[in-house]
Short mmCIF file of C-alpha atoms in Angstrom, two decimals:
data_model
loop_
_atom_site.label_atom_id
_atom_site.label_comp_id
_atom_site.label_asym_id
_atom_site.label_seq_id
_atom_site.Cartn_x
_atom_site.Cartn_y
_atom_site.Cartn_z
CA MET A 297 -52.06 -127.23 -73.58
CA LEU A 298 -49.72 -129.55 -75.47
CA LYS A 299 -52.32 -132.32 -75.49
CA THR A 300 -54.95 -129.91 -76.78
CA GLN A 301 -52.63 -128.80 -79.60
CA ILE A 302 -51.92 -132.43 -80.54
CA PHE A 303 -55.64 -133.14 -80.63
CA ARG A 304 -56.29 -130.14 -82.89
CA ILE A 305 -53.43 -131.07 -85.22
CA LEU A 306 -54.67 -134.63 -85.59
CA THR A 307 -58.21 -133.43 -86.17
CA THR A 308 -57.06 -131.00 -88.84
CA LEU A 309 -55.02 -133.68 -90.57
CA ALA A 310 -57.97 -136.04 -90.48
CA MET A 311 -60.25 -133.47 -92.05
CA SER A 312 -57.83 -132.35 -94.72
CA SER A 313 -56.15 -135.58 -95.83
CA SER A 314 -58.41 -137.58 -98.09
CA SER A 315 -56.35 -140.03 -100.06
CA PRO A 316 -58.42 -142.01 -102.58
CA SER A 317 -56.50 -145.15 -101.59
CA SER A 318 -57.77 -145.06 -98.00
CA SER A 319 -60.37 -147.39 -96.59
CA TRP A 320 -63.74 -145.87 -95.78
CA SER A 321 -66.08 -146.48 -92.88
CA CYS A 322 -69.75 -147.11 -93.54
CA ASN A 323 -71.96 -144.43 -91.97
CA LYS A 324 -74.58 -147.03 -91.05
CA CYS A 325 -72.70 -150.03 -89.67
CA THR A 326 -69.13 -148.59 -89.30
CA PHE A 327 -67.55 -151.48 -91.25
CA LEU A 328 -64.19 -150.51 -92.80
CA ASN A 329 -64.53 -151.17 -96.51
CA SER A 330 -61.52 -151.62 -98.77
CA PRO A 331 -60.64 -148.85 -101.28
CA SER A 332 -61.79 -151.11 -104.13
CA GLN A 333 -65.29 -151.24 -102.65
CA LYS A 334 -66.40 -147.87 -104.00
CA LEU A 335 -70.17 -148.09 -104.42
CA ASN A 336 -71.74 -149.86 -101.44
CA CYS A 337 -70.77 -151.20 -98.03
CA VAL A 338 -70.11 -154.94 -98.30
CA ILE A 339 -71.92 -155.56 -95.00
CA CYS A 340 -75.17 -153.58 -95.20
CA LEU A 341 -75.05 -152.34 -98.84
CA THR A 342 -75.39 -148.70 -97.75
CA PRO A 343 -74.18 -146.38 -100.55
CA ALA A 344 -70.63 -145.20 -100.04
CA SER A 345 -70.04 -141.71 -98.71
CA ILE A 346 -66.82 -139.72 -98.89
CA PRO A 347 -64.04 -142.07 -97.77
CA SER A 348 -62.72 -141.68 -94.27
CA PRO A 349 -59.22 -140.16 -94.13
CA SER A 350 -57.62 -143.33 -92.76
CA PRO A 351 -58.45 -146.60 -91.02
CA SER A 352 -57.06 -145.23 -87.78
CA LEU A 353 -58.64 -141.78 -87.58
CA SER A 354 -61.80 -140.34 -89.05
CA VAL A 355 -64.13 -137.41 -88.54
CA SER A 356 -67.86 -137.73 -87.95
CA THR A 357 -70.51 -135.43 -89.30
CA ASN A 358 -70.34 -133.32 -86.13
CA ASP A 359 -66.59 -132.79 -86.63
CA GLU A 360 -65.68 -134.92 -83.60
CA ALA A 361 -62.50 -136.86 -84.29
CA LYS A 362 -62.88 -140.64 -84.14
CA TRP A 363 -60.70 -143.67 -84.62
CA ALA A 364 -61.75 -147.00 -86.09
CA CYS A 365 -60.92 -150.07 -84.02
CA LYS A 366 -58.56 -152.39 -85.90
CA ALA A 367 -60.26 -155.45 -84.38
CA CYS A 368 -63.98 -154.75 -84.83
CA THR A 369 -64.01 -151.49 -86.90
CA PHE A 370 -66.26 -149.64 -84.41
CA LEU A 371 -65.84 -145.85 -84.58
CA ASN A 372 -64.80 -144.63 -81.13
CA THR A 373 -64.59 -141.04 -79.97
CA TYR A 374 -61.02 -139.80 -79.91
CA LYS A 375 -60.97 -139.34 -76.14
CA ASN A 376 -61.35 -143.11 -75.65
CA SER A 377 -58.05 -144.95 -75.46
CA ILE A 378 -59.71 -148.36 -75.80
CA CYS A 379 -62.53 -149.51 -78.04
CA ASP A 380 -65.95 -149.18 -76.42
CA VAL A 381 -67.08 -152.42 -78.07
CA CYS A 382 -64.22 -154.89 -77.80
CA GLY A 383 -61.59 -153.25 -75.59
CA THR A 384 -58.83 -153.07 -78.22
CA ARG A 385 -56.39 -150.22 -77.56
CA SER A 386 -56.42 -147.15 -79.76
CA PRO A 387 -53.43 -146.83 -82.12
CA THR A 388 -53.13 -143.17 -81.06
CA SER A 389 -53.80 -143.64 -77.34
CA SER A 390 -50.16 -142.95 -76.46
CA LEU A 391 -50.58 -139.32 -77.55
CA LEU A 392 -52.97 -138.56 -74.70
CA GLY A 393 -52.38 -138.90 -70.99
CA PHE A 394 -54.49 -141.54 -69.29
CA ASP A 395 -55.09 -139.18 -66.39
CA GLU A 396 -57.26 -136.97 -68.58
CA LEU A 397 -59.34 -139.76 -70.10
CA THR A 398 -62.86 -140.11 -68.74
CA ASP A 399 -64.79 -143.35 -68.52
CA SER A 400 -67.03 -143.34 -71.57
CA GLY A 401 -68.40 -146.84 -71.09
CA LEU A 402 -71.94 -147.82 -71.93
CA ASP A 403 -74.81 -146.84 -69.71
CA SER A 404 -74.96 -149.42 -66.95
CA ASN A 405 -78.72 -148.95 -66.73
CA ASN A 406 -79.14 -150.16 -70.28
CA PRO A 407 -79.99 -153.89 -70.07
CA ASP A 408 -78.37 -154.50 -73.46
CA SER A 409 -75.27 -152.44 -72.83
CA SER A 410 -73.00 -155.42 -72.28
CA VAL A 411 -73.80 -157.17 -75.51
CA GLY A 412 -71.63 -154.94 -77.66
CA SER A 413 -68.51 -156.11 -75.86
CA VAL A 414 -69.12 -159.69 -76.97
CA PHE A 415 -69.89 -159.76 -80.67
CA PHE A 416 -67.76 -158.69 -83.63
CA PRO A 417 -70.16 -159.37 -86.50
CA LEU A 418 -68.81 -156.57 -88.68
CA ARG A 419 -65.23 -157.76 -88.73
CA ARG A 420 -63.78 -159.44 -91.81
CA CYS A 421 -67.12 -160.15 -93.43
CA ASN A 422 -67.42 -159.64 -97.17
CA ASN A 423 -69.71 -160.60 -100.00
CA LYS A 424 -67.40 -163.01 -101.82
CA ARG A 425 -69.59 -166.02 -101.15
CA LYS A 426 -70.91 -167.07 -104.55
CA ALA A 427 -69.19 -170.44 -104.42
CA MET A 428 -70.59 -171.22 -100.97
CA ASP A 429 -74.21 -170.05 -101.03
CA ASP A 430 -77.23 -171.86 -102.42
CA ASP A 431 -75.08 -174.63 -103.90
CA VAL A 432 -75.04 -178.40 -103.55
CA VAL A 433 -72.39 -181.01 -104.22
CA GLU A 434 -73.53 -184.61 -104.67
CA ILE A 435 -71.17 -187.53 -105.02
CA GLY A 436 -71.76 -189.56 -108.12
CA SER A 437 -73.72 -186.86 -109.92
CA GLY A 438 -72.88 -184.02 -112.22
CA SER A 439 -73.78 -181.31 -109.72
CA VAL A 440 -70.62 -180.18 -107.98
CA VAL A 441 -69.96 -176.86 -106.28
CA PRO A 442 -67.04 -174.97 -107.83
CA GLY A 443 -64.12 -175.16 -105.45
CA ILE A 444 -65.43 -178.26 -103.68
CA MET A 445 -64.86 -180.44 -106.73
CA LYS A 446 -61.13 -180.52 -106.16
CA LYS A 447 -61.51 -181.58 -102.55
CA ASN A 448 -63.98 -184.30 -103.44
CA LYS A 449 -61.72 -185.71 -106.12
CA GLU A 450 -58.83 -185.81 -103.68
CA ILE A 451 -60.91 -187.85 -101.23
CA GLU A 452 -62.37 -190.15 -103.86
CA SER A 453 -58.87 -190.92 -105.11
CA LYS A 454 -58.04 -192.25 -101.63
CA GLY A 455 -60.52 -195.03 -102.00
CA GLY A 456 -64.22 -194.57 -102.44
CA ASP A 457 -66.73 -192.81 -100.25
CA LEU A 458 -66.26 -189.23 -99.21
CA GLY A 459 -64.68 -188.97 -95.80
CA VAL A 460 -64.63 -192.67 -94.87
CA ALA A 461 -63.39 -193.16 -91.31
CA SER A 462 -61.68 -196.15 -89.82
CA ASP A 463 -64.94 -197.33 -88.24
CA SER A 464 -66.95 -197.00 -91.45
CA GLY A 465 -67.22 -200.75 -92.02
CA THR A 466 -69.11 -201.57 -88.82
CA SER A 467 -72.29 -200.29 -87.22
CA LEU A 468 -71.77 -197.40 -84.84
CA SER A 469 -72.97 -197.87 -81.28
CA CYS A 470 -73.07 -194.12 -80.77
CA LEU A 471 -72.67 -190.95 -82.81
CA LYS A 472 -70.94 -187.83 -81.48
CA ILE A 473 -71.57 -184.33 -82.83
CA LEU A 474 -69.61 -181.23 -81.77
CA THR A 475 -70.57 -177.60 -82.33
CA TYR A 476 -68.04 -174.88 -81.55
CA ASN A 477 -67.67 -171.16 -82.21
CA VAL A 478 -63.88 -171.01 -82.48
CA TRP A 479 -63.66 -167.17 -82.19
CA PHE A 480 -62.14 -165.39 -85.12
CA ARG A 481 -60.02 -163.05 -83.01
CA GLU A 482 -56.62 -163.64 -84.58
CA ASP A 483 -54.55 -161.34 -82.37
CA LEU A 484 -55.09 -163.37 -79.19
CA GLU A 485 -52.88 -166.49 -79.19
CA LEU A 486 -54.55 -167.86 -82.31
CA LYS A 487 -52.30 -170.86 -82.95
CA PRO A 488 -52.25 -172.13 -79.34
CA ARG A 489 -56.05 -171.72 -79.16
CA MET A 490 -56.62 -173.66 -82.37
CA ARG A 491 -54.19 -176.37 -81.27
CA ALA A 492 -56.19 -176.64 -78.04
CA ILE A 493 -59.37 -177.12 -80.07
CA GLY A 494 -57.55 -179.77 -82.06
CA HIS A 495 -56.64 -181.55 -78.82
CA LEU A 496 -60.32 -181.52 -77.83
CA ILE A 497 -61.20 -183.08 -81.18
CA GLN A 498 -58.60 -185.79 -80.68
CA LEU A 499 -59.80 -186.38 -77.12
CA HIS A 500 -63.51 -186.69 -77.88
CA SER A 501 -63.23 -187.90 -81.48
CA PRO A 502 -66.55 -186.49 -82.73
CA HIS A 503 -67.90 -188.03 -85.91
CA LEU A 504 -69.44 -184.74 -87.04
CA ILE A 505 -68.29 -181.17 -86.33
CA CYS A 506 -70.06 -177.83 -86.75
CA PHE A 507 -67.68 -174.85 -86.66
CA GLN A 508 -68.53 -171.15 -86.67
CA GLU A 509 -66.32 -168.06 -87.12
CA VAL A 510 -63.69 -169.92 -89.12
CA THR A 511 -61.28 -167.53 -90.85
CA PRO A 512 -58.88 -168.43 -93.68
CA GLU A 513 -56.03 -168.45 -91.17
CA ILE A 514 -57.93 -170.77 -88.82
CA TYR A 515 -58.81 -173.00 -91.75
CA ASN A 516 -55.13 -173.30 -92.70
CA ILE A 517 -54.13 -174.12 -89.12
CA PHE A 518 -56.76 -176.87 -88.96
CA ARG A 519 -55.86 -178.18 -92.41
CA LYS A 520 -52.24 -178.74 -91.33
CA SER A 521 -53.25 -180.60 -88.16
CA ASN A 522 -52.91 -184.35 -87.79
CA TRP A 523 -56.58 -184.87 -86.97
CA TRP A 524 -57.75 -183.12 -90.16
CA LYS A 525 -57.06 -186.06 -92.47
CA GLU A 526 -59.81 -188.09 -90.78
CA TYR A 527 -62.51 -185.65 -91.90
CA SER A 528 -64.07 -184.42 -95.10
CA CYS A 529 -64.88 -180.72 -95.13
CA SER A 530 -67.74 -178.68 -96.57
CA VAL A 531 -65.34 -175.87 -97.50
CA SER A 532 -62.59 -176.43 -100.04
CA VAL A 533 -59.15 -174.85 -99.96
CA ASP A 534 -60.04 -172.53 -102.83
CA VAL A 535 -63.29 -171.33 -101.27
CA ALA A 536 -61.77 -170.99 -97.79
CA ASP A 537 -59.75 -167.93 -98.79
CA SER A 538 -62.66 -166.13 -100.44
CA ARG A 539 -64.46 -165.01 -97.29
CA GLY A 540 -63.61 -163.22 -94.07
CA TYR A 541 -65.21 -165.80 -91.79
CA TYR A 542 -67.75 -168.55 -92.21
CA CYS A 543 -69.34 -171.75 -90.89
CA MET A 544 -67.86 -175.13 -91.73
CA LEU A 545 -68.92 -178.78 -91.45
CA LEU A 546 -66.55 -181.71 -90.95
CA SER A 547 -67.47 -185.38 -91.15
CA LYS A 548 -65.67 -188.64 -90.44
CA LEU A 549 -68.56 -190.47 -92.06
CA GLY A 550 -69.32 -190.91 -95.72
CA VAL A 551 -70.88 -187.72 -97.12
CA LYS A 552 -73.60 -187.86 -99.73
CA SER A 553 -73.78 -184.11 -100.23
CA PHE A 554 -72.81 -180.72 -98.90
CA SER A 555 -75.08 -177.75 -99.46
CA SER A 556 -75.55 -174.18 -98.27
CA LYS A 557 -78.34 -171.63 -98.26
CA SER A 558 -77.76 -167.94 -97.66
CA PHE A 559 -80.26 -165.98 -95.61
CA GLY A 560 -81.80 -163.26 -97.74
CA ASN A 561 -82.29 -160.90 -94.79
CA SER A 562 -78.72 -161.08 -93.48
CA MET A 563 -76.48 -158.02 -93.55
CA MET A 564 -73.65 -160.11 -92.11
CA GLY A 565 -73.37 -162.80 -94.77
CA ARG A 566 -75.02 -165.49 -92.64
CA GLY A 567 -76.54 -168.71 -93.95
CA LEU A 568 -77.25 -172.38 -93.35
CA SER A 569 -74.68 -175.13 -94.07
CA ILE A 570 -76.00 -178.68 -94.48
CA ALA A 571 -74.47 -182.14 -94.94
CA GLU A 572 -76.09 -185.50 -95.66
CA VAL A 573 -74.06 -188.34 -94.19
CA GLU A 574 -74.20 -192.12 -94.33
CA VAL A 575 -74.00 -193.68 -90.87
CA PRO A 576 -72.55 -197.23 -91.05
CA GLY A 577 -75.26 -199.78 -90.29
CA ARG A 578 -77.77 -197.05 -89.44
CA LYS A 579 -80.23 -194.71 -91.10
CA PRO A 580 -78.78 -191.68 -92.95
CA LEU A 581 -78.48 -188.44 -91.01
CA VAL A 582 -78.48 -184.76 -91.90
CA PHE A 583 -76.48 -182.34 -89.79
CA ALA A 584 -76.33 -178.58 -90.20
CA THR A 585 -74.88 -175.45 -88.70
CA SER A 586 -75.44 -171.71 -88.76
CA HIS A 587 -74.31 -168.50 -87.14
CA LEU A 588 -77.48 -166.47 -86.86
CA GLU A 589 -77.45 -162.68 -87.05
CA SER A 590 -75.44 -161.17 -84.21
CA PRO A 591 -76.61 -158.45 -81.84
CA CYS A 592 -74.52 -155.37 -82.55
CA PRO A 593 -75.59 -152.46 -80.36
CA GLY A 594 -73.93 -149.16 -81.10
CA PRO A 595 -74.56 -145.44 -81.18
CA PRO A 596 -76.72 -143.52 -81.40
CA LYS A 597 -79.49 -145.70 -79.91
CA TRP A 598 -77.67 -148.91 -78.89
CA ASP A 599 -80.68 -150.87 -80.10
CA GLN A 600 -79.24 -152.73 -83.11
CA MET A 601 -80.06 -156.19 -81.76
CA PHE A 602 -81.25 -157.71 -85.08
CA SER A 603 -83.81 -159.84 -83.26
CA ARG A 604 -86.32 -159.81 -86.12
CA GLU A 605 -83.69 -160.99 -88.61
CA ARG A 606 -82.49 -163.69 -86.23
CA VAL A 607 -86.00 -165.04 -85.64
CA GLU A 608 -86.69 -165.11 -89.39
CA GLN A 609 -83.44 -166.99 -89.99
CA ALA A 610 -84.28 -169.53 -87.28
CA ASN A 611 -87.71 -170.15 -88.82
CA GLU A 612 -86.21 -170.53 -92.29
CA ALA A 613 -83.54 -172.97 -91.09
CA ILE A 614 -86.02 -175.17 -89.20
CA GLU A 615 -88.40 -175.18 -92.17
CA ILE A 616 -85.62 -176.30 -94.54
CA LEU A 617 -84.29 -178.99 -92.20
CA SER A 618 -87.72 -180.36 -91.23
CA ALA A 619 -87.91 -182.17 -94.56
CA ASN A 620 -85.52 -184.77 -93.08
CA THR A 621 -86.45 -187.56 -90.69
CA ASN A 622 -83.15 -187.54 -88.80
CA VAL A 623 -81.45 -184.17 -88.44
CA VAL A 624 -79.14 -182.39 -86.00
CA PHE A 625 -78.84 -178.60 -86.12
CA GLY A 626 -76.09 -177.02 -84.02
CA GLY A 627 -74.40 -173.66 -83.99
CA ASP A 628 -74.05 -170.19 -82.57
CA MET A 629 -77.67 -169.08 -82.57
CA ASN A 630 -76.96 -165.78 -80.77
CA TRP A 631 -80.28 -166.50 -79.11
CA ASP A 632 -81.76 -164.58 -76.22
CA ASP A 633 -85.06 -166.02 -74.97
CA LYS A 634 -86.06 -162.72 -73.36
CA LEU A 635 -85.38 -160.73 -76.51
CA ASP A 636 -86.15 -163.26 -79.25
CA GLY A 637 -88.77 -165.42 -77.54
CA LYS A 638 -88.82 -169.20 -77.58
CA PHE A 639 -86.74 -170.73 -80.35
CA PRO A 640 -89.22 -171.61 -83.14
CA LEU A 641 -88.99 -175.40 -83.17
CA ALA A 642 -91.46 -177.36 -85.29
CA ASP A 643 -93.16 -180.63 -84.38
CA LYS A 644 -90.78 -183.43 -83.22
CA TRP A 645 -87.90 -180.97 -82.69
CA VAL A 646 -86.21 -180.70 -79.29
CA ASP A 647 -83.60 -178.46 -77.70
CA VAL A 648 -81.07 -181.08 -76.55
CA TRP A 649 -79.75 -179.10 -73.58
CA GLU A 650 -83.25 -178.44 -72.23
CA VAL A 651 -84.17 -182.13 -72.52
CA LEU A 652 -81.00 -183.61 -71.04
CA LYS A 653 -80.03 -180.81 -68.62
CA PRO A 654 -83.32 -179.49 -67.22
CA GLY A 655 -82.76 -176.65 -64.80
CA ASP A 656 -79.18 -176.06 -65.94
CA LEU A 657 -78.86 -172.60 -67.50
CA GLY A 658 -76.16 -173.85 -69.88
CA PHE A 659 -74.37 -170.57 -70.57
CA THR A 660 -71.92 -171.10 -73.42
CA TYR A 661 -70.78 -167.47 -73.28
CA ASP A 662 -70.05 -166.74 -69.65
CA THR A 663 -67.82 -163.97 -68.32
CA LYS A 664 -67.94 -165.60 -64.89
CA ALA A 665 -67.13 -169.18 -65.88
CA ASN A 666 -64.63 -168.25 -68.62
CA PRO A 667 -61.72 -166.47 -66.87
CA MET A 668 -60.38 -165.27 -70.21
CA LEU A 669 -63.42 -162.96 -70.36
CA SER A 670 -63.31 -161.72 -66.78
CA GLY A 671 -62.17 -158.29 -67.93
CA ASN A 672 -65.29 -157.86 -70.09
CA ARG A 673 -68.63 -156.49 -69.09
CA ALA A 674 -70.66 -159.16 -67.31
CA LEU A 675 -72.65 -161.34 -69.68
CA GLN A 676 -74.03 -164.88 -69.42
CA LYS A 677 -75.95 -166.29 -72.39
CA ARG A 678 -76.81 -169.69 -73.87
CA LEU A 679 -75.81 -168.54 -77.33
CA ASP A 680 -74.80 -171.96 -78.66
CA ARG A 681 -77.45 -174.66 -79.01
CA ILE A 682 -78.08 -178.06 -80.56
CA PHE A 683 -81.52 -179.02 -81.83
CA CYS A 684 -82.61 -182.45 -83.06
CA ARG A 685 -85.46 -184.03 -84.98
CA LEU A 686 -84.94 -187.78 -84.76
CA ASP A 687 -87.03 -190.76 -85.87
CA ASP A 688 -84.35 -193.45 -85.81
CA TYR A 689 -81.95 -192.17 -83.14
CA LYS A 690 -82.28 -191.23 -79.49
CA LEU A 691 -80.43 -188.72 -77.33
CA GLY A 692 -77.58 -190.06 -75.23
CA GLY A 693 -75.90 -187.14 -73.51
CA ILE A 694 -74.62 -183.59 -73.89
CA GLU A 695 -71.67 -181.79 -72.33
CA MET A 696 -69.73 -178.55 -72.64
CA VAL A 697 -66.13 -178.67 -73.81
CA GLY A 698 -63.33 -176.13 -73.88
CA LYS A 699 -63.84 -174.95 -70.29
CA GLU A 700 -60.23 -175.41 -69.20
CA ALA A 701 -57.51 -172.79 -69.57
CA ILE A 702 -54.53 -173.59 -71.77
CA PRO A 703 -51.64 -174.43 -69.38
CA GLY A 704 -48.88 -171.86 -69.12
CA LEU A 705 -50.57 -169.31 -71.38
CA SER A 706 -51.88 -165.86 -70.43
CA TYR A 707 -52.51 -162.47 -72.00
CA VAL A 708 -52.79 -158.89 -70.78
CA LYS A 709 -56.06 -157.03 -71.14
CA GLU A 710 -56.45 -153.33 -70.50
CA LYS A 711 -59.57 -152.36 -68.59
CA LYS A 712 -60.79 -148.91 -67.70
CA VAL A 713 -61.63 -148.67 -64.00
CA ARG A 714 -63.00 -145.35 -62.74
CA GLY A 715 -61.09 -143.46 -65.40
CA ASP A 716 -57.81 -145.32 -64.93
CA ILE A 717 -56.39 -148.00 -67.23
CA LYS A 718 -55.62 -151.23 -65.42
CA GLU A 719 -53.71 -154.16 -66.87
CA LEU A 720 -55.18 -157.58 -66.13
CA GLU A 721 -53.22 -160.77 -66.71
CA LEU A 722 -55.78 -163.39 -67.73
CA PRO A 723 -55.61 -167.05 -68.74
CA VAL A 724 -56.30 -168.13 -72.31
CA LEU A 725 -59.00 -170.64 -73.22
CA PRO A 726 -59.61 -172.19 -76.65
CA SER A 727 -62.43 -169.74 -77.43
CA ASP A 728 -64.66 -167.08 -75.91
CA HIS A 729 -67.47 -169.66 -76.30
CA PHE A 730 -67.71 -173.12 -74.85
CA GLY A 731 -68.41 -175.96 -77.27
CA LEU A 732 -71.26 -178.47 -77.07
CA LEU A 733 -70.81 -182.21 -77.63
CA VAL A 734 -73.91 -184.36 -78.04
CA THR A 735 -74.10 -188.16 -78.25
CA LEU A 736 -76.78 -190.03 -80.19
CA SER A 737 -77.53 -193.74 -80.21
CA PRO A 738 -79.81 -195.81 -82.44
CA LYS A 739 -83.29 -196.69 -81.23
#
């Protein structure tokens, strides 16, 4: 009886308290918009409705009390003590006894039901991207992206070409490119995870790096690291704080230009980041990265997979990059061959993993191989890929990185098992994804 009274009180408060300063949840995509965003959702541009009573508790159109997850903003029914999408605990879960909570997990017969526990595409994304989209910065010309100008001047003042590395004066015998989704989850040992990624960079010393899901906090951690000074970056300090999360390119080699192109069909602020680099003693190379539209299944139909948008973005990216004779395209493609079909590669393009690792499934998101994810719903996908179109280089090798747990570090994850909440102590890895490191050599 007491629990029922508490539930009714909270529901009444949620329905009656409507402070204009509260955040509001989009009816279409559930993203929690800031109070200043009054007209449209910043994610999907759906017109704003009456603001939700608070970020922690809201009421749906059928008067069922819900709470918005602080990690991924998904609106969960009040009876759930943990988020159905990402497993984050409800801020009000202590008010209800666990013995009365029922397992409200996704339908196990739904082949896509596990995908929602992986992706957080609605978190921290906003539309403050004017200085990053559809812009180009070229060294030695008058066309410089606002915000990148300062960074370029700092590098030029150090002595010439943008991002010159210690080996810039001699021909390179091989060229290493890393792509890595660093996972923007900031509440799970962020600093140790980013330091571990930094150690991987120091260990493998990639010449070019493609990062996805970089947040301003991650950017600042990287920027203060010892290895950072060896690279030039496509995102300046000023621009880095203007978005929730984004892709980023780093280069040890001299950079001719950075550019970016936003995808017109993206509701998640996704786009293509491109860099032209000068390879000492070799032909110039273009490398690029993207984070294609994420699957985001949710109620009522659990069918929001965004496959059509993802395929269109892949086609657009390949078309843009195909104008170059030597190009490497790596990133989190969120690709599912069964759902999306074969990746739309044009003539002379190859999927590096398929060429060099035939027969190897190459899962970069793997709840079996990554013990940090063992408490999640089972999912194995080759989400991260590297594609190449090369006239003057040849493939050397490819490997996964970031597969080892960080020594001495663990975290506790709550998992609902047959209606009961169990606490699992799990190791911590650098990211929920594994990275890919490819080596090229001249022909």
